[in-house]
Amino acid sequence: MLENVERWLSTRSWSVGDRPLKKLIAAKRSSNATVSVVLPALNEEATVGEIVAVIRRDLMLKVPLVDEIVVIDSGSTDRTSEVAAAAGARVVHRDDILPRIPAVPGKGEVLWRSLLVTSGDIICFIDADLKEFSSDFVSGIVGPLLTDPGVDLVKAMYDRPLGQAAGQGGRVTELMARPLLNMHWPQLAGFVQPLGGEYAARRSLLEQLPFPVGYGVELGMLIDALHLVGLDALAQVDVGVRKHRHQDGQALGRMSAAIYRTAQLRLARGHLIRPSLTQFERGEDGFEPRTYSVDTEERPPMADIAEYARRKVA
């Protein structure tokens, strides 16, 4: 491992217990920083309510750490919006944000648009499919941003069990993202969960970053942040164990293709020769091909969007 990565691991990797809530509240008051929590959600009625309720109970009612919880519904066909609102979140539909630019499917699209409907100086993203959720996920990754002005982005790190097997989750991370980072961006090799959906950042950084519209958003954001603010402005916090819904192998293949494409653009800013992925499923007459398009669109930095600029002035 590179010497500067080893140094980074010792100086920019923490545990949630390193910053008690009392310390975070004091830092928040002294800095006057505000905190928004954003949950991108698509058909997550089974889990989104509990996540919102825990954050609201622990970090809004018991202590004033979080200022707003916003659920961005990206087209759910179940009761995600109703459940989230009942639990205390403000729910905004993806298509109602920046309507002059038609929305496309994808997690990155939702995260990008969330900057227009939140007000926090610090934005904390939390996936809406987490089970047995703890508010440590939020306080842990927000903590360094409140206490250390030199930190701009913080990723959560955790164990990811697959069923009953400890540490076997994160298959795309181990098979795609980690090799890419180690080979091409070795400064980022110290991140335990580079693709994790739980991270927090300063708005001042997020508004300068392009957002891949799909699954490449986490990798792209990490790489672009490295180039924009440097390794020492990035950090990670151990928050324990992350349990969530796992996807099947073919879905992970499509996710991997989007992540590889995101990396390719950042390596060469070149042209993707074939932005599609063919997979195979067994049918009545043998294996049948199924071809899926790979996300090829990225949204520009939000600072370049006129509506966002007008909102900041107002």
CSV table of C-alpha atoms in Angstrom, one decimal:
chain,number,residue,atom,x,y,z
A,1,MET,CA,0.0,0.0,0.0
A,2,LEU,CA,1.2,3.5,-0.7
A,3,GLU,CA,2.8,5.3,2.2
A,4,ASN,CA,0.4,8.2,2.0
A,5,VAL,CA,-2.6,5.8,2.0
A,6,GLU,CA,-1.2,4.1,5.2
A,7,ARG,CA,-0.9,7.6,6.8
A,8,TRP,CA,-4.4,8.4,5.6
A,9,LEU,CA,-5.8,5.3,7.2
A,10,SER,CA,-4.3,6.3,10.6
A,11,THR,CA,-5.4,9.9,10.4
A,12,ARG,CA,-8.7,9.9,8.5
A,13,SER,CA,-10.4,6.6,9.5
A,14,TRP,CA,-12.4,6.7,12.7
A,15,SER,CA,-15.1,4.9,14.7
A,16,VAL,CA,-18.5,6.3,15.4
A,17,GLY,CA,-17.6,6.3,19.1
A,18,ASP,CA,-14.8,8.8,18.6
A,19,ARG,CA,-17.2,11.6,18.5
A,20,PRO,CA,-20.0,11.5,21.2
A,21,LEU,CA,-23.2,13.2,20.4
A,22,LYS,CA,-22.5,16.0,23.0
A,23,LYS,CA,-19.4,16.9,21.1
A,24,LEU,CA,-21.2,17.0,17.8
A,25,ILE,CA,-24.0,19.2,19.1
A,26,ALA,CA,-21.5,21.6,20.6
A,27,ALA,CA,-19.6,21.7,17.2
A,28,LYS,CA,-22.8,22.3,15.3
A,29,ARG,CA,-23.8,25.2,17.5
A,30,SER,CA,-20.4,26.8,17.3
A,31,SER,CA,-20.3,26.5,13.5
A,32,ASN,CA,-24.0,27.3,12.8
A,33,ALA,CA,-23.9,24.5,10.2
A,34,THR,CA,-27.2,22.8,9.2
A,35,VAL,CA,-27.6,19.2,8.3
A,36,SER,CA,-29.9,17.6,5.7
A,37,VAL,CA,-30.5,13.9,5.5
A,38,VAL,CA,-31.6,12.6,2.0
A,39,LEU,CA,-33.0,9.2,1.3
A,40,PRO,CA,-33.3,8.2,-2.3
A,41,ALA,CA,-36.2,5.7,-2.5
A,42,LEU,CA,-37.8,3.5,-5.1
A,43,ASN,CA,-40.4,1.0,-3.7
A,44,GLU,CA,-39.0,0.9,-0.2
A,45,GLU,CA,-42.2,0.9,1.9
A,46,ALA,CA,-40.9,-2.0,4.0
A,47,THR,CA,-37.9,-0.1,5.3
A,48,VAL,CA,-38.1,3.6,4.7
A,49,GLY,CA,-40.5,4.4,7.5
A,50,GLU,CA,-38.3,2.9,10.2
A,51,ILE,CA,-35.2,4.6,8.9
A,52,VAL,CA,-36.9,8.0,9.0
A,53,ALA,CA,-38.5,7.4,12.4
A,54,VAL,CA,-35.2,6.4,14.0
A,55,ILE,CA,-33.3,9.5,12.6
A,56,ARG,CA,-36.2,11.8,13.7
A,57,ARG,CA,-36.4,10.3,17.2
A,58,ASP,CA,-32.6,10.1,17.9
A,59,LEU,CA,-31.2,13.1,16.0
A,60,MET,CA,-34.1,15.6,15.8
A,61,LEU,CA,-36.2,15.1,19.0
A,62,LYS,CA,-33.6,13.8,21.5
A,63,VAL,CA,-30.8,16.0,20.2
A,64,PRO,CA,-30.9,18.8,17.5
A,65,LEU,CA,-28.3,17.3,15.1
A,66,VAL,CA,-30.4,16.9,11.9
A,67,ASP,CA,-32.4,19.8,10.6
A,68,GLU,CA,-34.4,18.1,7.9
A,69,ILE,CA,-35.1,14.6,6.5
A,70,VAL,CA,-36.0,14.5,2.8
A,71,VAL,CA,-37.1,11.4,0.9
A,72,ILE,CA,-36.8,11.7,-2.8
A,73,ASP,CA,-39.3,9.3,-4.4
A,74,SER,CA,-38.0,8.2,-7.8
A,75,GLY,CA,-41.2,6.7,-9.1
A,76,SER,CA,-42.4,4.2,-6.5
A,77,THR,CA,-45.5,2.1,-7.3
A,78,ASP,CA,-45.9,1.1,-3.6
A,79,ARG,CA,-46.6,3.2,-0.5
A,80,THR,CA,-43.1,4.5,-0.1
A,81,SER,CA,-44.2,8.2,-0.1
A,82,GLU,CA,-47.0,7.7,2.3
A,83,VAL,CA,-45.0,5.6,4.7
A,84,ALA,CA,-42.1,8.1,4.7
A,85,ALA,CA,-44.4,11.1,5.2
A,86,ALA,CA,-46.2,9.4,8.1
A,87,ALA,CA,-42.8,8.8,9.7
A,88,GLY,CA,-41.9,12.5,9.6
A,89,ALA,CA,-40.0,13.0,6.4
A,90,ARG,CA,-40.6,15.6,3.7
A,91,VAL,CA,-41.3,13.7,0.6
A,92,VAL,CA,-40.5,15.1,-2.9
A,93,HIS,CA,-41.1,13.4,-6.2
A,94,ARG,CA,-38.0,13.3,-8.5
A,95,ASP,CA,-40.1,14.6,-11.4
A,96,ASP,CA,-41.2,17.7,-9.5
A,97,ILE,CA,-37.6,18.9,-9.2
A,98,LEU,CA,-36.1,20.9,-12.0
A,99,PRO,CA,-38.9,19.9,-14.5
A,100,ARG,CA,-37.3,21.6,-17.5
A,101,ILE,CA,-34.7,18.8,-17.5
A,102,PRO,CA,-36.6,15.5,-18.0
A,103,ALA,CA,-35.6,13.0,-15.3
A,104,VAL,CA,-34.0,9.7,-16.2
A,105,PRO,CA,-34.0,6.5,-14.1
A,106,GLY,CA,-31.1,6.1,-11.7
A,107,LYS,CA,-29.9,6.7,-8.2
A,108,GLY,CA,-27.4,9.4,-9.2
A,109,GLU,CA,-30.2,11.4,-10.9
A,110,VAL,CA,-32.1,11.5,-7.6
A,111,LEU,CA,-29.1,12.5,-5.5
A,112,TRP,CA,-28.2,15.3,-8.0
A,113,ARG,CA,-31.7,16.7,-7.9
A,114,SER,CA,-31.8,16.5,-4.1
A,115,LEU,CA,-29.4,19.5,-3.9
A,116,LEU,CA,-32.2,21.7,-5.2
A,117,VAL,CA,-34.7,20.8,-2.5
A,118,THR,CA,-32.5,20.6,0.6
A,119,SER,CA,-31.1,23.5,2.6
A,120,GLY,CA,-28.3,21.9,4.7
A,121,ASP,CA,-24.7,23.0,4.6
A,122,ILE,CA,-24.0,19.3,5.1
A,123,ILE,CA,-25.8,16.7,3.1
A,124,CYS,CA,-26.0,13.1,4.4
A,125,PHE,CA,-27.2,10.4,2.0
A,126,ILE,CA,-28.7,7.2,3.4
A,127,ASP,CA,-30.0,4.3,1.3
A,128,ALA,CA,-33.7,3.6,2.0
A,129,ASP,CA,-33.4,-0.3,2.0
A,130,LEU,CA,-31.4,-0.6,5.2
A,131,LYS,CA,-32.7,-3.1,7.9
A,132,GLU,CA,-32.1,-2.9,11.7
A,133,PHE,CA,-31.1,0.7,11.1
A,134,SER,CA,-29.1,2.7,13.7
A,135,SER,CA,-28.9,6.5,13.8
A,136,ASP,CA,-25.1,6.0,14.2
A,137,PHE,CA,-25.0,5.8,10.4
A,138,VAL,CA,-25.9,9.5,10.3
A,139,SER,CA,-24.1,10.8,13.3
A,140,GLY,CA,-21.0,8.8,12.5
A,141,ILE,CA,-20.5,10.2,9.0
A,142,VAL,CA,-21.7,13.8,9.8
A,143,GLY,CA,-19.4,14.0,12.8
A,144,PRO,CA,-16.1,14.7,11.1
A,145,LEU,CA,-17.7,17.4,8.9
A,146,LEU,CA,-18.9,19.2,12.0
A,147,THR,CA,-15.6,18.9,14.0
A,148,ASP,CA,-12.9,19.1,11.4
A,149,PRO,CA,-13.1,22.0,8.8
A,150,GLY,CA,-10.5,20.2,6.7
A,151,VAL,CA,-12.8,17.3,5.9
A,152,ASP,CA,-15.2,17.6,3.0
A,153,LEU,CA,-16.6,14.1,2.4
A,154,VAL,CA,-17.0,11.1,4.7
A,155,LYS,CA,-18.0,7.6,3.7
A,156,ALA,CA,-19.4,5.0,6.1
A,157,MET,CA,-17.5,1.7,6.5
A,158,TYR,CA,-19.1,-1.4,7.9
A,159,ASP,CA,-19.4,-5.2,7.7
A,160,ARG,CA,-21.8,-6.4,5.0
A,161,PRO,CA,-23.2,-9.9,5.7
A,162,LEU,CA,-24.7,-11.9,2.8
A,163,GLY,CA,-27.4,-14.0,4.4
A,164,GLN,CA,-25.7,-15.7,7.3
A,165,ALA,CA,-22.2,-15.3,5.9
A,166,ALA,CA,-20.3,-12.5,7.5
A,167,GLY,CA,-18.4,-10.1,5.3
A,168,GLN,CA,-19.6,-11.7,2.0
A,169,GLY,CA,-21.7,-8.7,0.9
A,170,GLY,CA,-20.4,-6.0,-1.4
A,171,ARG,CA,-19.7,-8.3,-4.3
A,172,VAL,CA,-19.5,-5.5,-6.9
A,173,THR,CA,-17.1,-3.7,-4.6
A,174,GLU,CA,-14.7,-6.6,-4.4
A,175,LEU,CA,-14.9,-7.8,-8.0
A,176,MET,CA,-15.1,-4.4,-9.8
A,177,ALA,CA,-14.6,-1.3,-7.7
A,178,ARG,CA,-11.7,-2.3,-5.5
A,179,PRO,CA,-9.5,-3.6,-8.4
A,180,LEU,CA,-10.3,-0.4,-10.4
A,181,LEU,CA,-9.3,1.9,-7.6
A,182,ASN,CA,-6.2,0.0,-6.6
A,183,MET,CA,-4.9,-0.1,-10.2
A,184,HIS,CA,-5.9,3.4,-11.4
A,185,TRP,CA,-6.6,5.5,-8.3
A,186,PRO,CA,-4.4,3.9,-5.6
A,187,GLN,CA,-4.8,6.9,-3.3
A,188,LEU,CA,-8.4,5.7,-2.8
A,189,ALA,CA,-7.3,2.1,-1.9
A,190,GLY,CA,-7.9,2.7,1.8
A,191,PHE,CA,-11.7,3.1,1.5
A,192,VAL,CA,-13.4,0.0,2.9
A,193,GLN,CA,-16.7,0.7,1.3
A,194,PRO,CA,-16.1,2.9,-1.8
A,195,LEU,CA,-19.5,2.1,-3.3
A,196,GLY,CA,-21.5,2.4,0.0
A,197,GLY,CA,-24.6,4.5,-0.2
A,198,GLU,CA,-24.1,6.1,3.2
A,199,TYR,CA,-21.9,9.2,3.0
A,200,ALA,CA,-22.0,12.8,3.9
A,201,ALA,CA,-20.4,15.9,2.3
A,202,ARG,CA,-20.4,19.6,2.4
A,203,ARG,CA,-22.8,21.2,-0.1
A,204,SER,CA,-19.9,23.4,-1.2
A,205,LEU,CA,-18.2,20.3,-2.6
A,206,LEU,CA,-21.3,18.5,-3.9
A,207,GLU,CA,-22.4,21.4,-6.0
A,208,GLN,CA,-19.1,21.3,-7.9
A,209,LEU,CA,-19.2,17.6,-8.8
A,210,PRO,CA,-20.8,16.0,-11.9
A,211,PHE,CA,-23.2,13.2,-11.0
A,212,PRO,CA,-23.4,10.0,-13.0
A,213,VAL,CA,-27.1,9.3,-13.2
A,214,GLY,CA,-27.0,5.6,-12.3
A,215,TYR,CA,-25.0,3.2,-10.1
A,216,GLY,CA,-21.7,4.8,-11.0
A,217,VAL,CA,-22.5,7.9,-8.8
A,218,GLU,CA,-20.6,6.7,-5.7
A,219,LEU,CA,-17.4,5.8,-7.6
A,220,GLY,CA,-17.5,8.9,-9.7
A,221,MET,CA,-18.1,11.1,-6.7
A,222,LEU,CA,-15.1,9.6,-4.8
A,223,ILE,CA,-12.7,10.0,-7.8
A,224,ASP,CA,-13.8,13.5,-8.6
A,225,ALA,CA,-13.6,14.6,-5.0
A,226,LEU,CA,-10.1,13.3,-4.8
A,227,HIS,CA,-9.0,15.4,-7.7
A,228,LEU,CA,-10.9,18.5,-6.5
A,229,VAL,CA,-10.1,18.6,-2.8
A,230,GLY,CA,-7.4,16.0,-2.3
A,231,LEU,CA,-7.1,12.8,-0.2
A,232,ASP,CA,-6.8,14.5,3.2
A,233,ALA,CA,-10.2,16.1,2.7
A,234,LEU,CA,-11.8,12.6,2.5
A,235,ALA,CA,-12.5,10.3,5.4
A,236,GLN,CA,-14.3,7.2,6.6
A,237,VAL,CA,-16.1,6.2,9.8
A,238,ASP,CA,-16.8,2.7,11.1
A,239,VAL,CA,-20.5,2.4,11.9
A,240,GLY,CA,-20.7,-1.3,12.5
A,241,VAL,CA,-22.9,-3.6,10.4
A,242,ARG,CA,-25.0,-2.8,7.3
A,243,LYS,CA,-28.0,-5.1,6.5
A,244,HIS,CA,-30.0,-4.5,3.4
A,245,ARG,CA,-31.7,-6.1,0.4
A,246,HIS,CA,-29.3,-8.0,-1.9
A,247,GLN,CA,-29.7,-8.1,-5.7
A,248,ASP,CA,-29.2,-11.1,-7.9
A,249,GLY,CA,-26.2,-11.8,-10.0
A,250,GLN,CA,-27.5,-10.3,-13.2
A,251,ALA,CA,-28.5,-7.1,-11.5
A,252,LEU,CA,-25.0,-6.9,-10.1
A,253,GLY,CA,-23.6,-7.4,-13.6
A,254,ARG,CA,-25.5,-4.4,-14.8
A,255,MET,CA,-24.3,-2.4,-11.8
A,256,SER,CA,-20.7,-3.4,-12.6
A,257,ALA,CA,-21.0,-2.3,-16.2
A,258,ALA,CA,-22.2,1.2,-15.1
A,259,ILE,CA,-19.4,1.5,-12.6
A,260,TYR,CA,-16.8,0.4,-15.2
A,261,ARG,CA,-18.2,2.9,-17.6
A,262,THR,CA,-17.9,5.7,-15.0
A,263,ALA,CA,-14.3,4.7,-14.4
A,264,GLN,CA,-13.5,4.6,-18.1
A,265,LEU,CA,-14.7,8.1,-18.6
A,266,ARG,CA,-12.5,9.3,-15.8
A,267,LEU,CA,-9.5,7.5,-17.1
A,268,ALA,CA,-9.6,8.9,-20.6
A,269,ARG,CA,-12.7,11.0,-21.0
A,270,GLY,CA,-13.0,8.9,-24.1
A,271,HIS,CA,-15.9,7.4,-26.1
A,272,LEU,CA,-17.6,4.3,-24.8
A,273,ILE,CA,-17.6,2.0,-27.9
A,274,ARG,CA,-20.6,-0.1,-26.9
A,275,PRO,CA,-22.7,1.3,-24.1
A,276,SER,CA,-24.6,-1.9,-23.5
A,277,LEU,CA,-24.3,-5.2,-21.7
A,278,THR,CA,-25.6,-8.6,-22.9
A,279,GLN,CA,-26.5,-11.2,-20.4
A,280,PHE,CA,-28.1,-14.7,-20.7
A,281,GLU,CA,-31.1,-16.4,-19.2
A,282,ARG,CA,-32.2,-19.9,-19.8
A,283,GLY,CA,-35.5,-20.1,-21.7
A,284,GLU,CA,-37.5,-22.9,-23.3
A,285,ASP,CA,-35.0,-23.2,-26.2
A,286,GLY,CA,-31.8,-22.8,-24.2
A,287,PHE,CA,-30.0,-19.7,-23.2
A,288,GLU,CA,-31.5,-16.5,-24.5
A,289,PRO,CA,-29.7,-13.1,-24.7
A,290,ARG,CA,-30.9,-10.1,-22.9
A,291,THR,CA,-29.3,-6.8,-23.7
A,292,TYR,CA,-29.4,-3.8,-21.4
A,293,SER,CA,-28.2,-0.3,-22.0
A,294,VAL,CA,-25.5,1.1,-19.7
A,295,ASP,CA,-26.0,4.5,-18.1
A,296,THR,CA,-24.0,6.9,-20.3
A,297,GLU,CA,-25.4,10.2,-19.0
A,298,GLU,CA,-23.9,12.5,-16.3
A,299,ARG,CA,-25.5,15.6,-14.9
A,300,PRO,CA,-23.3,18.7,-14.7
A,301,PRO,CA,-22.2,20.2,-11.5
A,302,MET,CA,-25.2,21.8,-9.8
A,303,ALA,CA,-23.4,25.1,-9.5
A,304,ASP,CA,-23.8,25.3,-13.3
A,305,ILE,CA,-27.6,25.1,-13.2
A,306,ALA,CA,-29.3,28.4,-13.4
A,307,GLU,CA,-32.2,27.5,-11.1
A,308,TYR,CA,-29.7,26.5,-8.4
A,309,ALA,CA,-27.8,29.7,-8.8
A,310,ARG,CA,-31.0,31.7,-8.4
A,311,ARG,CA,-31.9,29.7,-5.4
A,312,LYS,CA,-28.6,30.5,-3.7
A,313,VAL,CA,-29.0,34.2,-4.3
A,314,ALA,CA,-32.6,34.2,-3.0
